[in-house]
Short mmCIF file of C-alpha atoms in Angstrom, two decimals:
data_model
loop_
_atom_site.label_atom_id
_atom_site.label_comp_id
_atom_site.label_asym_id
_atom_site.label_seq_id
_atom_site.Cartn_x
_atom_site.Cartn_y
_atom_site.Cartn_z
CA MET A 914 -199.18 161.66 -153.08
CA ALA A 915 -201.87 162.01 -150.03
CA SER A 916 -200.09 161.28 -146.66
CA MET A 917 -201.89 158.08 -145.23
CA ARG A 918 -204.64 157.61 -143.33
CA TYR A 919 -205.48 156.17 -140.09
CA PRO A 920 -208.37 156.41 -137.88
CA ALA A 921 -207.74 155.39 -135.14
CA THR A 922 -209.03 152.19 -134.48
CA LEU A 923 -206.04 151.62 -137.04
CA VAL A 924 -203.75 152.79 -134.34
CA MET A 925 -204.53 150.79 -131.85
CA GLU A 926 -204.77 147.92 -134.21
CA ARG A 927 -201.05 148.47 -134.97
CA GLN A 928 -200.53 148.96 -130.94
CA ALA A 929 -202.09 145.74 -129.91
CA ILE A 930 -199.86 144.44 -132.90
CA ALA A 931 -196.94 146.05 -130.91
CA SER A 932 -197.21 144.95 -127.96
CA GLN A 933 -198.02 140.50 -129.03
CA MET A 934 -195.59 141.19 -131.21
CA SER A 935 -192.82 142.00 -128.24
CA SER A 936 -194.57 139.33 -125.64
CA ASP A 937 -193.23 136.61 -128.49
CA ALA A 938 -189.63 135.97 -127.77
CA LYS A 939 -189.44 132.99 -130.61
CA LEU A 940 -189.81 135.91 -133.34
CA SER A 941 -187.64 137.90 -135.00
CA SER A 942 -186.56 141.37 -133.07
CA HIS A 943 -186.18 143.41 -136.14
CA GLN A 944 -188.06 146.25 -136.39
CA LYS A 945 -189.28 148.21 -138.92
CA SER A 946 -191.31 151.73 -138.59
CA PHE A 947 -193.98 153.63 -140.05
CA GLY A 948 -194.93 157.03 -141.76
CA GLY A 949 -198.41 157.96 -140.00
CA PRO A 950 -199.49 159.96 -137.07
CA PRO A 951 -198.73 160.65 -133.95
CA GLY A 952 -198.68 157.33 -131.43
CA ALA A 953 -198.27 155.14 -134.52
CA VAL A 954 -195.70 152.64 -133.28
CA SER A 955 -193.07 150.10 -134.99
CA LEU A 956 -194.06 146.78 -135.95
CA GLY A 957 -192.13 143.99 -134.51
CA HIS A 958 -191.73 141.47 -136.90
CA VAL A 959 -190.74 141.26 -139.71
CA ILE A 960 -194.05 139.31 -141.00
CA PHE A 961 -195.78 142.53 -140.97
CA GLU A 962 -193.53 145.18 -142.53
CA GLN A 963 -195.71 143.18 -144.96
CA TYR A 964 -199.28 143.61 -143.60
CA PHE A 965 -199.45 147.44 -143.61
CA ARG A 966 -198.88 148.25 -147.34
CA ARG A 967 -197.92 152.19 -148.21
CA ARG A 968 -200.78 153.94 -149.69
CA ALA A 969 -198.39 154.22 -152.54
CA GLU A 970 -197.83 150.45 -152.93
CA TYR A 971 -201.07 149.15 -152.71
CA GLN A 972 -202.50 151.32 -155.22
CA ASN A 973 -199.48 150.40 -157.51
CA GLU A 974 -199.58 146.49 -156.94
CA SER A 975 -203.63 146.00 -155.30
CA VAL A 976 -205.44 148.65 -156.04
CA LYS A 977 -205.32 147.63 -160.51
CA SER A 978 -205.52 144.41 -159.80
CA TYR A 979 -209.25 144.09 -159.47
CA TRP A 980 -211.12 143.12 -162.18
CA SER A 981 -213.89 145.23 -162.06
CA GLN A 982 -212.99 149.28 -162.17
CA GLN A 983 -215.90 149.44 -159.68
CA GLU A 984 -213.69 148.04 -157.03
CA GLN A 985 -210.33 149.60 -158.44
CA ASN A 986 -211.94 152.92 -157.50
CA LEU A 987 -212.27 152.17 -153.21
CA SER A 988 -210.20 152.73 -151.04
CA PRO A 989 -208.71 151.41 -148.05
CA ASN A 990 -206.64 153.15 -145.50
CA CYS A 991 -204.37 149.85 -144.84
CA ILE A 992 -204.08 146.79 -146.36
CA LEU A 993 -202.77 143.13 -144.75
CA SER A 994 -200.31 141.42 -146.77
CA PRO A 995 -200.40 137.73 -145.30
CA GLN A 996 -198.29 135.24 -145.99
CA ASN A 997 -199.59 132.05 -144.10
CA THR A 998 -202.14 130.21 -142.52
CA GLU A 999 -200.20 131.53 -138.83
CA ASP A 1000 -200.19 135.69 -139.99
CA VAL A 1001 -204.35 135.22 -141.11
CA SER A 1002 -204.96 133.93 -137.62
CA LYS A 1003 -203.37 136.27 -135.89
CA ALA A 1004 -204.76 139.00 -138.58
CA ILE A 1005 -208.24 138.03 -137.49
CA LYS A 1006 -207.37 138.45 -133.44
CA ILE A 1007 -206.88 142.07 -134.48
CA LEU A 1008 -209.52 142.82 -136.32
CA SER A 1009 -211.66 141.02 -134.07
CA ARG A 1010 -211.26 142.80 -131.58
CA TYR A 1011 -212.83 146.46 -132.96
CA ASP A 1012 -216.14 143.75 -133.77
CA THR A 1013 -219.35 146.66 -133.30
CA ALA A 1014 -220.76 142.67 -130.76
CA GLY A 1015 -217.96 143.29 -128.47
CA ASN A 1016 -217.18 145.03 -125.68
CA SER A 1017 -214.71 147.37 -126.66
CA THR A 1018 -215.52 151.04 -126.51
CA THR A 1019 -213.31 151.89 -129.77
CA ALA A 1020 -215.00 152.53 -133.42
CA ALA A 1021 -215.53 148.95 -135.35
CA CYS A 1022 -212.88 148.19 -137.73
CA GLN A 1023 -215.21 147.23 -141.29
CA PHE A 1024 -212.78 145.15 -143.32
CA ALA A 1025 -212.98 143.42 -147.08
CA ILE A 1026 -210.91 139.69 -148.03
CA ARG A 1027 -210.13 138.83 -150.89
CA GLY A 1028 -208.72 136.13 -153.50
CA ALA A 1029 -208.02 137.30 -157.30
CA GLY A 1030 -209.74 140.63 -156.74
CA HIS A 1031 -212.89 138.49 -159.51
CA SER A 1032 -215.65 139.47 -158.21
CA PRO A 1033 -217.55 142.70 -160.78
CA TRP A 1034 -219.06 144.80 -157.62
CA ALA A 1035 -217.95 147.52 -155.21
CA GLY A 1036 -217.22 146.57 -152.07
CA SER A 1037 -217.85 143.09 -152.87
CA ALA A 1038 -214.31 141.76 -151.98
CA ASN A 1039 -212.67 145.71 -150.72
CA ILE A 1040 -213.59 148.27 -148.98
CA ASP A 1041 -213.38 151.83 -148.61
CA ASN A 1042 -212.05 153.18 -144.87
CA GLY A 1043 -211.58 149.68 -143.54
CA VAL A 1044 -209.07 147.06 -143.96
CA THR A 1045 -208.54 144.64 -146.83
CA VAL A 1046 -206.89 141.14 -145.96
CA ASP A 1047 -204.90 140.75 -149.34
CA MET A 1048 -204.73 136.46 -149.51
CA ARG A 1049 -203.08 136.79 -153.33
CA ALA A 1050 -199.52 135.61 -151.50
CA ILE A 1051 -201.11 131.92 -150.26
CA LYS A 1052 -201.34 130.95 -153.17
CA ALA A 1053 -199.45 127.36 -152.89
CA VAL A 1054 -200.21 124.40 -155.10
CA LYS A 1055 -199.38 121.21 -154.00
CA VAL A 1056 -200.68 117.82 -154.99
CA ASN A 1057 -200.20 115.04 -152.51
CA SER A 1058 -198.37 111.44 -152.68
CA SER A 1059 -201.11 109.54 -153.99
CA GLY A 1060 -201.57 112.01 -156.54
CA LYS A 1061 -205.67 111.68 -155.65
CA MET A 1062 -205.95 115.58 -153.76
CA VAL A 1063 -204.76 119.12 -154.59
CA SER A 1064 -204.30 121.32 -151.87
CA ILE A 1065 -204.35 125.24 -153.28
CA GLY A 1066 -203.58 128.59 -151.08
CA ALA A 1067 -206.66 130.30 -151.11
CA GLY A 1068 -205.22 133.38 -153.08
CA ALA A 1069 -204.19 130.99 -155.52
CA ARG A 1070 -205.92 131.70 -159.06
CA TRP A 1071 -207.24 129.02 -161.52
CA SER A 1072 -204.21 129.01 -163.57
CA ASP A 1073 -201.59 128.13 -160.74
CA VAL A 1074 -203.64 125.44 -160.20
CA TYR A 1075 -204.21 124.32 -163.94
CA ARG A 1076 -199.88 124.71 -164.32
CA VAL A 1077 -199.96 122.19 -161.80
CA LEU A 1078 -201.85 119.68 -163.25
CA ASP A 1079 -201.10 119.44 -166.46
CA THR A 1080 -198.00 118.28 -166.14
CA VAL A 1081 -198.61 115.52 -163.76
CA GLY A 1082 -201.46 114.55 -165.91
CA LEU A 1083 -204.40 114.97 -162.96
CA GLY A 1084 -207.58 116.88 -163.62
CA ALA A 1085 -209.68 119.26 -161.30
CA ALA A 1086 -212.88 120.33 -161.22
CA GLY A 1087 -212.41 124.22 -160.89
CA GLY A 1088 -213.07 127.84 -162.59
CA ARG A 1089 -213.00 128.10 -166.87
CA ILE A 1090 -211.24 131.89 -166.78
CA ALA A 1091 -208.03 131.48 -166.54
CA ASP A 1092 -207.97 134.18 -163.62
CA VAL A 1093 -210.90 133.52 -161.81
CA GLY A 1094 -209.71 133.18 -158.11
CA VAL A 1095 -210.56 129.78 -156.21
CA GLY A 1096 -211.55 130.56 -153.34
CA GLY A 1097 -214.53 133.16 -154.72
CA LEU A 1098 -215.31 130.49 -156.65
CA ILE A 1099 -215.42 127.65 -154.56
CA THR A 1100 -216.73 128.77 -151.30
CA GLY A 1101 -219.80 130.95 -153.75
CA GLY A 1102 -220.12 127.40 -155.67
CA GLY A 1103 -218.63 127.10 -158.41
CA MET A 1104 -219.66 125.68 -162.01
CA SER A 1105 -216.91 124.16 -164.58
CA TYR A 1106 -216.44 121.80 -167.64
CA PHE A 1107 -216.36 118.34 -164.90
CA ALA A 1108 -219.85 120.05 -163.93
CA PRO A 1109 -221.21 117.08 -165.69
CA LYS A 1110 -220.14 114.68 -163.87
CA TYR A 1111 -218.86 115.86 -160.97
CA GLY A 1112 -221.32 118.15 -159.60
CA PHE A 1113 -220.03 121.59 -159.00
CA VAL A 1114 -216.51 122.35 -158.11
CA CYS A 1115 -217.93 122.97 -154.26
CA ASP A 1116 -219.06 119.35 -154.55
CA GLN A 1117 -214.84 117.68 -154.88
CA VAL A 1118 -213.60 119.51 -151.78
CA GLU A 1119 -212.24 117.22 -149.19
CA ASN A 1120 -211.36 120.06 -146.86
CA PHE A 1121 -211.23 123.20 -146.25
CA GLN A 1122 -208.86 125.18 -143.64
CA VAL A 1123 -211.13 128.08 -142.19
CA VAL A 1124 -209.42 130.54 -139.13
CA LEU A 1125 -212.63 131.96 -137.48
CA ALA A 1126 -213.25 134.66 -135.70
CA SER A 1127 -211.12 133.82 -132.86
CA GLY A 1128 -208.26 132.99 -135.03
CA GLU A 1129 -208.28 129.35 -133.93
CA VAL A 1130 -207.55 127.50 -137.00
CA ILE A 1131 -209.58 124.43 -138.13
CA ASN A 1132 -210.72 121.83 -140.43
CA ALA A 1133 -214.17 121.13 -141.97
CA ASN A 1134 -214.43 117.73 -143.80
CA ALA A 1135 -217.13 114.84 -143.33
CA VAL A 1136 -215.48 113.70 -140.22
CA ASP A 1137 -214.41 117.15 -138.37
CA ASN A 1138 -216.87 119.92 -138.65
CA PRO A 1139 -219.16 118.72 -141.21
CA ASP A 1140 -221.69 121.09 -140.46
CA LEU A 1141 -219.19 123.57 -141.90
CA TRP A 1142 -217.80 121.59 -144.71
CA SER A 1143 -221.58 121.89 -145.75
CA ALA A 1144 -222.02 125.31 -145.37
CA LEU A 1145 -218.90 126.34 -146.90
CA LYS A 1146 -220.21 124.81 -150.30
CA GLY A 1147 -221.85 127.48 -151.23
CA GLY A 1148 -222.25 129.85 -148.36
CA SER A 1149 -219.28 132.20 -149.01
CA ASN A 1150 -217.67 134.48 -146.56
CA ASN A 1151 -219.98 134.38 -143.55
CA PHE A 1152 -218.07 131.37 -141.43
CA GLY A 1153 -214.26 132.51 -141.34
CA VAL A 1154 -211.35 132.81 -144.17
CA VAL A 1155 -211.05 129.94 -145.87
CA THR A 1156 -206.67 129.63 -146.49
CA ARG A 1157 -206.72 126.17 -147.64
CA PHE A 1158 -208.89 123.86 -150.08
CA ASP A 1159 -207.97 119.85 -150.56
CA LEU A 1160 -209.49 119.59 -153.74
CA ARG A 1161 -210.23 116.28 -155.04
CA THR A 1162 -208.29 115.21 -158.46
CA PHE A 1163 -208.67 112.80 -161.16
CA PRO A 1164 -206.44 111.70 -164.12
CA GLN A 1165 -206.51 113.57 -167.42
CA GLY A 1166 -205.85 113.81 -170.54
CA LYS A 1167 -206.18 115.94 -172.89
CA ILE A 1168 -209.28 117.72 -173.30
CA TRP A 1169 -211.55 119.21 -176.52
CA GLY A 1170 -212.48 122.77 -176.74
CA GLY A 1171 -212.54 126.28 -177.89
CA THR A 1172 -215.20 128.66 -179.27
CA ILE A 1173 -217.30 128.55 -182.27
CA TYR A 1174 -218.40 132.08 -183.10
CA ASN A 1175 -222.16 132.56 -185.38
CA THR A 1176 -224.01 135.54 -186.83
CA ILE A 1177 -226.82 136.59 -185.25
CA ASP A 1178 -229.88 134.73 -188.01
CA THR A 1179 -229.09 131.39 -186.14
CA VAL A 1180 -230.51 131.92 -182.62
CA PRO A 1181 -233.37 129.03 -183.83
CA ALA A 1182 -230.68 127.19 -184.57
CA GLN A 1183 -228.94 127.95 -181.41
CA VAL A 1184 -231.71 126.96 -179.15
CA GLU A 1185 -232.90 124.32 -180.57
CA ALA A 1186 -229.57 122.62 -180.25
CA PHE A 1187 -229.15 124.38 -176.34
CA THR A 1188 -232.65 122.55 -175.01
CA SER A 1189 -232.15 119.57 -176.72
CA PHE A 1190 -228.84 119.17 -175.52
CA ASN A 1191 -229.63 120.47 -172.31
CA ASN A 1192 -232.19 117.69 -172.25
CA ALA A 1193 -231.32 114.88 -173.00
CA THR A 1194 -232.42 111.44 -171.56
CA ASN A 1195 -228.47 110.15 -171.38
CA TYR A 1196 -226.73 113.49 -171.10
CA ASP A 1197 -223.09 113.55 -171.88
CA THR A 1198 -220.40 113.76 -168.83
CA ASN A 1199 -217.94 115.16 -170.35
CA ALA A 1200 -219.93 117.59 -172.59
CA ALA A 1201 -219.68 121.78 -171.20
CA MET A 1202 -220.79 124.40 -172.83
CA ILE A 1203 -221.73 127.88 -172.24
CA ASN A 1204 -224.43 129.53 -175.59
CA THR A 1205 -223.67 133.30 -175.46
CA TYR A 1206 -225.35 136.00 -177.79
CA GLY A 1207 -223.22 139.29 -177.90
CA TYR A 1208 -223.26 142.57 -178.74
CA SER A 1209 -220.42 145.55 -179.10
CA SER A 1210 -220.21 149.16 -179.26
CA ARG A 1211 -217.16 149.25 -181.22
CA ILE A 1212 -218.20 146.72 -184.11
CA GLY A 1213 -222.04 147.74 -183.44
CA ALA A 1214 -223.90 144.53 -184.51
CA TRP A 1215 -224.50 141.00 -182.41
CA SER A 1216 -222.81 137.50 -182.77
CA VAL A 1217 -222.78 134.34 -181.00
CA ALA A 1218 -220.33 132.57 -179.30
CA ASN A 1219 -220.55 128.18 -178.39
CA LEU A 1220 -217.80 127.97 -175.72
CA LEU A 1221 -217.80 124.23 -176.56
CA VAL A 1222 -215.50 121.44 -173.72
CA TYR A 1223 -215.88 117.88 -174.61
CA THR A 1224 -213.46 116.39 -171.65
CA GLU A 1225 -212.48 113.19 -173.03
CA HIS A 1226 -208.96 113.19 -175.97
CA MET A 1227 -212.08 112.67 -178.53
CA THR A 1228 -212.89 115.74 -181.60
CA ASN A 1229 -216.09 117.12 -182.01
CA PRO A 1230 -217.71 114.38 -180.18
CA PRO A 1231 -221.64 113.29 -181.72
CA VAL A 1232 -223.27 115.21 -179.18
CA LEU A 1233 -221.39 118.96 -179.42
CA ARG A 1234 -222.37 118.75 -183.33
CA PRO A 1235 -225.61 120.97 -183.10
CA PHE A 1236 -223.83 123.29 -182.17
CA THR A 1237 -220.59 122.33 -184.48
CA ASP A 1238 -223.07 121.94 -187.61
CA ILE A 1239 -224.66 125.23 -187.00
CA LYS A 1240 -224.43 127.74 -190.80
CA PRO A 1241 -222.05 129.74 -191.04
CA GLN A 1242 -219.11 129.93 -189.15
CA ILE A 1243 -217.46 133.36 -188.51
CA ALA A 1244 -214.51 131.32 -186.40
CA SER A 1245 -213.84 129.09 -185.04
CA THR A 1246 -210.57 127.94 -181.65
CA MET A 1247 -211.57 124.07 -181.62
CA ARG A 1248 -208.35 122.13 -180.68
CA LEU A 1249 -207.48 119.75 -178.58
CA SER A 1250 -204.63 120.74 -175.69
CA ASN A 1251 -204.94 120.84 -172.11
CA LEU A 1252 -206.80 122.49 -168.69
CA SER A 1253 -204.10 125.57 -168.79
CA ASP A 1254 -204.97 126.82 -172.63
CA ILE A 1255 -208.90 125.96 -172.72
CA THR A 1256 -208.72 128.73 -169.76
CA SER A 1257 -206.36 130.44 -170.94
CA GLU A 1258 -208.40 131.28 -173.91
CA GLN A 1259 -211.76 132.80 -172.07
CA VAL A 1260 -209.07 135.65 -170.15
CA LYS A 1261 -209.10 138.40 -173.55
CA ASN A 1262 -213.26 137.99 -173.36
CA ALA A 1263 -213.10 139.76 -169.58
CA PRO A 1264 -210.99 142.37 -169.59
CA TYR A 1265 -209.49 144.82 -165.89
CA GLY A 1266 -209.89 148.46 -166.01
CA LEU A 1267 -213.76 148.11 -167.35
CA ARG A 1268 -216.75 148.53 -165.12
CA GLN A 1269 -218.83 145.35 -164.94
CA LEU A 1270 -221.59 143.96 -163.91
CA PHE A 1271 -222.83 140.95 -163.10
CA ILE A 1272 -226.61 139.97 -162.89
CA THR A 1273 -228.64 136.70 -162.74
CA ARG A 1274 -231.83 134.34 -163.43
CA THR A 1275 -232.06 131.19 -163.74
CA TYR A 1276 -235.18 129.27 -165.80
CA GLY A 1277 -236.53 126.38 -167.45
CA ASN A 1278 -235.09 124.88 -170.84
CA ASP A 1279 -236.96 125.87 -173.53
CA PRO A 1280 -236.25 126.88 -177.12
CA GLN A 1281 -239.20 129.28 -178.17
CA PHE A 1282 -239.01 131.18 -174.26
CA LEU A 1283 -234.88 131.72 -174.64
CA GLN A 1284 -235.61 133.46 -177.96
CA SER A 1285 -238.16 135.22 -177.09
CA VAL A 1286 -235.31 136.90 -173.65
CA PHE A 1287 -232.63 137.51 -176.47
CA GLU A 1288 -235.56 139.27 -178.22
CA ILE A 1289 -235.99 141.15 -175.53
CA ALA A 1290 -232.91 141.41 -174.82
CA ASN A 1291 -232.46 142.73 -177.66
CA GLU A 1292 -234.94 145.33 -177.22
CA THR A 1293 -234.10 147.07 -174.38
CA LEU A 1294 -230.03 147.19 -175.89
CA THR A 1295 -230.93 149.02 -178.52
CA ALA A 1296 -233.76 150.86 -177.60
CA ARG A 1297 -231.42 152.40 -174.48
CA PHE A 1298 -227.75 151.73 -174.04
CA ALA A 1299 -225.91 149.82 -176.74
CA LYS A 1300 -223.81 153.19 -178.05
CA ALA A 1301 -222.65 153.31 -174.54
CA PRO A 1302 -218.38 153.56 -175.04
CA GLY A 1303 -216.87 150.56 -174.92
CA LEU A 1304 -219.87 148.49 -174.45
CA ILE A 1305 -219.59 144.51 -174.48
CA TYR A 1306 -222.99 143.34 -173.86
CA ALA A 1307 -223.78 139.24 -173.15
CA LEU A 1308 -226.64 137.70 -172.34
CA ALA A 1309 -225.50 133.98 -171.60
CA PHE A 1310 -227.79 130.74 -171.00
CA GLN A 1311 -225.83 127.54 -169.10
CA PRO A 1312 -227.25 124.08 -168.98
CA LEU A 1313 -228.03 122.77 -165.64
CA PRO A 1314 -228.61 119.43 -165.51
CA SER A 1315 -230.08 116.73 -163.34
CA SER A 1316 -226.75 115.23 -163.34
CA ILE A 1317 -224.72 118.26 -161.96
CA THR A 1318 -227.63 118.66 -159.37
CA VAL A 1319 -227.54 115.22 -157.65
CA HIS A 1320 -224.06 115.72 -156.60
CA GLY A 1321 -224.58 117.86 -154.31
CA ALA A 1322 -227.88 116.58 -153.00
CA ARG A 1323 -226.32 113.38 -151.67
CA THR A 1324 -226.43 112.56 -148.53
CA ALA A 1325 -225.85 108.34 -147.37
CA SER A 1326 -225.28 107.37 -150.96
CA THR A 1327 -222.03 108.39 -150.84
CA PRO A 1328 -220.31 107.50 -147.23
CA VAL A 1329 -216.74 107.86 -146.52
CA SER A 1330 -215.04 106.06 -143.43
CA LYS A 1331 -213.32 106.41 -140.75
CA ASN A 1332 -211.59 103.99 -138.20
CA ASN A 1333 -214.14 101.91 -140.11
CA THR A 1334 -217.54 103.95 -139.31
CA ASN A 1335 -219.75 105.43 -142.48
CA ILE A 1336 -220.28 109.32 -142.19
CA ASN A 1337 -222.63 110.34 -144.80
CA THR A 1338 -220.69 113.62 -146.68
CA ALA A 1339 -222.68 116.82 -146.52
CA PRO A 1340 -224.90 117.83 -149.31
CA ASN A 1341 -223.91 121.27 -150.32
CA ALA A 1342 -226.22 124.67 -149.11
CA LEU A 1343 -227.41 125.59 -152.79
CA GLY A 1344 -230.42 124.00 -152.25
CA LEU A 1345 -230.71 122.43 -155.99
CA SER A 1346 -232.74 118.41 -156.42
CA PRO A 1347 -232.57 116.81 -159.38
CA SER A 1348 -236.41 116.73 -159.21
CA SER A 1349 -236.80 120.01 -161.03
CA GLY A 1350 -235.52 118.66 -163.84
CA PRO A 1351 -233.21 120.66 -166.82
CA GLN A 1352 -232.62 124.07 -166.40
CA VAL A 1353 -230.93 127.38 -167.78
CA LEU A 1354 -228.31 129.33 -165.86
CA ALA A 1355 -229.05 132.56 -167.38
CA LEU A 1356 -226.29 135.64 -167.19
CA GLN A 1357 -226.32 139.20 -168.33
CA THR A 1358 -223.10 140.20 -168.05
CA ILE A 1359 -221.80 143.50 -169.09
CA GLN A 1360 -218.68 145.75 -169.50
CA TRP A 1361 -218.44 149.42 -170.26
CA ALA A 1362 -216.22 152.31 -170.04
CA ARG A 1363 -217.82 155.33 -168.56
CA SER A 1364 -219.15 155.58 -164.77
CA ALA A 1365 -221.76 158.32 -166.26
CA ASP A 1366 -223.37 155.35 -167.67
CA ASP A 1367 -223.97 153.94 -165.28
CA ASP A 1368 -227.25 153.92 -164.00
CA ALA A 1369 -228.75 153.38 -168.05
CA ILE A 1370 -226.91 150.16 -167.97
CA ASN A 1371 -227.97 148.77 -164.01
CA SER A 1372 -231.60 149.82 -164.89
CA ALA A 1373 -231.88 148.32 -168.26
CA ALA A 1374 -230.25 144.99 -167.15
CA ARG A 1375 -233.18 144.78 -164.28
CA ASP A 1376 -235.96 145.66 -166.98
CA ILE A 1377 -234.77 143.04 -169.61
CA TRP A 1378 -235.02 140.86 -166.34
CA LYS A 1379 -238.34 142.29 -165.41
CA ARG A 1380 -239.71 141.37 -168.83
CA ALA A 1381 -238.02 137.52 -169.41
CA ASP A 1382 -239.87 136.86 -165.69
CA ALA A 1383 -242.99 137.80 -166.54
CA LEU A 1384 -242.86 135.96 -169.60
CA ALA A 1385 -241.40 132.93 -167.56
CA GLU A 1386 -244.45 133.43 -165.26
CA ARG A 1387 -247.17 133.70 -167.85
CA MET A 1388 -245.00 130.28 -169.58
CA GLY A 1389 -244.26 127.99 -166.17
CA MET A 1390 -240.77 129.16 -167.32
CA ARG A 1391 -239.20 130.73 -163.29
CA ARG A 1392 -237.40 129.17 -161.17
CA PRO A 1393 -236.33 130.62 -158.49
CA TRP A 1394 -232.46 129.94 -158.03
CA LEU A 1395 -230.10 132.08 -157.86
CA TYR A 1396 -226.25 131.36 -158.44
CA LEU A 1397 -224.36 133.30 -155.98
CA ASN A 1398 -221.11 134.33 -158.43
CA TYR A 1399 -223.43 135.31 -161.02
CA ALA A 1400 -225.24 137.31 -158.43
CA ALA A 1401 -225.90 141.10 -159.04
CA GLN A 1402 -224.98 143.27 -155.33
CA ASP A 1403 -229.25 144.26 -155.01
CA GLN A 1404 -230.07 140.10 -155.36
CA ASP A 1405 -230.58 137.51 -152.58
CA PRO A 1406 -228.67 134.36 -154.08
CA ILE A 1407 -228.68 132.12 -150.07
CA ALA A 1408 -232.17 133.17 -150.06
CA SER A 1409 -232.82 131.48 -152.74
CA TYR A 1410 -231.29 128.16 -151.63
CA GLY A 1411 -234.47 127.27 -149.78
CA ALA A 1412 -235.37 128.31 -145.88
CA ASP A 1413 -233.94 124.82 -144.88
CA SER A 1414 -230.22 125.61 -146.64
CA VAL A 1415 -230.78 128.60 -145.15
CA GLU A 1416 -231.45 127.75 -141.65
CA ARG A 1417 -228.27 125.54 -141.75
CA LEU A 1418 -226.97 128.60 -142.77
CA LYS A 1419 -227.55 130.19 -139.84
CA ALA A 1420 -226.75 127.75 -137.23
CA ALA A 1421 -223.65 127.12 -138.92
CA SER A 1422 -222.85 131.28 -138.24
CA ARG A 1423 -223.65 131.22 -135.09
CA LYS A 1424 -221.96 128.19 -134.02
CA PHE A 1425 -218.38 128.94 -135.83
CA ASP A 1426 -219.04 132.80 -135.93
CA PRO A 1427 -221.04 133.13 -132.84
CA ARG A 1428 -221.10 137.39 -132.07
CA GLY A 1429 -221.58 137.54 -135.43
CA LEU A 1430 -217.40 139.20 -136.95
CA PHE A 1431 -218.13 138.18 -140.48
CA GLN A 1432 -221.48 139.03 -140.67
CA ARG A 1433 -221.04 142.58 -139.06
CA ASN A 1434 -218.01 143.74 -139.76
CA VAL A 1435 -217.10 142.16 -143.11
CA PRO A 1436 -219.82 144.25 -145.39
CA GLY A 1437 -219.07 142.70 -149.20
CA GLY A 1438 -220.69 139.49 -149.92
CA PHE A 1439 -224.49 137.85 -149.42
CA LYS A 1440 -224.86 138.20 -145.86
CA LEU A 1441 -226.77 135.64 -144.15
CA PHE A 1442 -228.65 138.85 -141.51
CA PRO A 1443 -228.17 141.89 -143.60
CA GLY A 1444 -226.80 144.24 -141.36
CA GLY A 1445 -225.89 142.15 -139.17
CA GLY A 1446 -229.75 141.85 -136.72
CA GLY A 1447 -231.03 138.17 -135.61
CA ILE A 1448 -227.13 136.64 -134.92
CA GLY A 1449 -228.31 136.04 -131.29
CA GLU A 1450 -231.50 135.18 -131.45
CA MET A 1451 -233.40 132.06 -131.73
#
């Protein structure tokens, strides 16, 4: 294997770390020398043995752990593997010395921040020729003494969370696929099986522990830094590195859930059942579902998959019978079980190591329109990429009723108290309003094997939405909002939150990251100031 590449900035980082370590009398005197170019130095503390990993070790442990092939194909110069919040603080202090907005004469050191590594597009949580901050070691899950809150390390997966909560009869709003990461899901908003009852996952966060660009560690909650607390509820990686989430919990027994597979000739019944479910006057907040139309190039055929969950101990509840009664069924996995089991089932539907695309829209709730969107997808796929090796195409519709959006829009209706003073909770950053009525969160997910098919698949997916958008305009079904966790790299979900929300996010960025480290030096994710421009304005 080729030797490691060390740009000048990384050599300087090592020198800076060594200097910092040697000046701290409390730190271990244990040292380890790292091979590299002339001038590379021994690092003075055992923590940093885990920080700067050799390229071979990184390839084996980290690269292949990314979900998408696009992320696996990137090659950072080194990886930082912090073990705790203090490590993250030290790392950010070093990395911030090479901020392009600072006075350093050295080149900027760009870096990426990863949790579970489940984002699909290249560069979202990994980087070429920079530094990747791998948070996976910070994954502790601890329920507090009252049983009303769980503290979760930012590198945890939802499987880690549910494994702990299931054993003590508790639940929490969280990811619907077990190996999705906690950090990315929450800071992007977060959909869950409990969304109709509790809102987006971010709405259930009591406190974020955050490392700022200065290395300072602060809390963001309803009392301390409430503007940052609100901004992190959908504002992604624009403000700092979140190292811990304190999330509300609730008593939870077994739930009824699984997937029912139907033949593709049931599409008319499917869209009627879906839109009626989404439009219910008295929405049953225990019910959640995803209606998916899937195609496999290996099989050469479409099928329908309804992921159904009822979060109480009830088999086949009336609210879900319009879906369970659709015939014919190909297969069903419906059962009473716990969150760990239900969310683990979905892992097999999202295999690692393939090329991946997410691209999203939001539309109005109309059965004729949704059936037409499926027909557009079918026509485009058949004509342009149906035979791509390893192709698994999915068009998914998810209900977005007012019972979900009302939680993030609340202010004075949900006070919290400190020292007998009521303090309003902050809304999330997503910009959704219950006054918009029921909407449909639409998503294309595409998996395929060969990079040679990238252009054909990417362009076809965008053309599907272009045709659907044109139809939506004619039918009055177009809605502006984009879910950040489903957005493609060339989409702008933050702009879809609306001007007021965007300005609050920018104000939080200027306040908590005044030099714009996370705008300029962290290229992954969706930025508030594209290209770093405008940070110092106003």
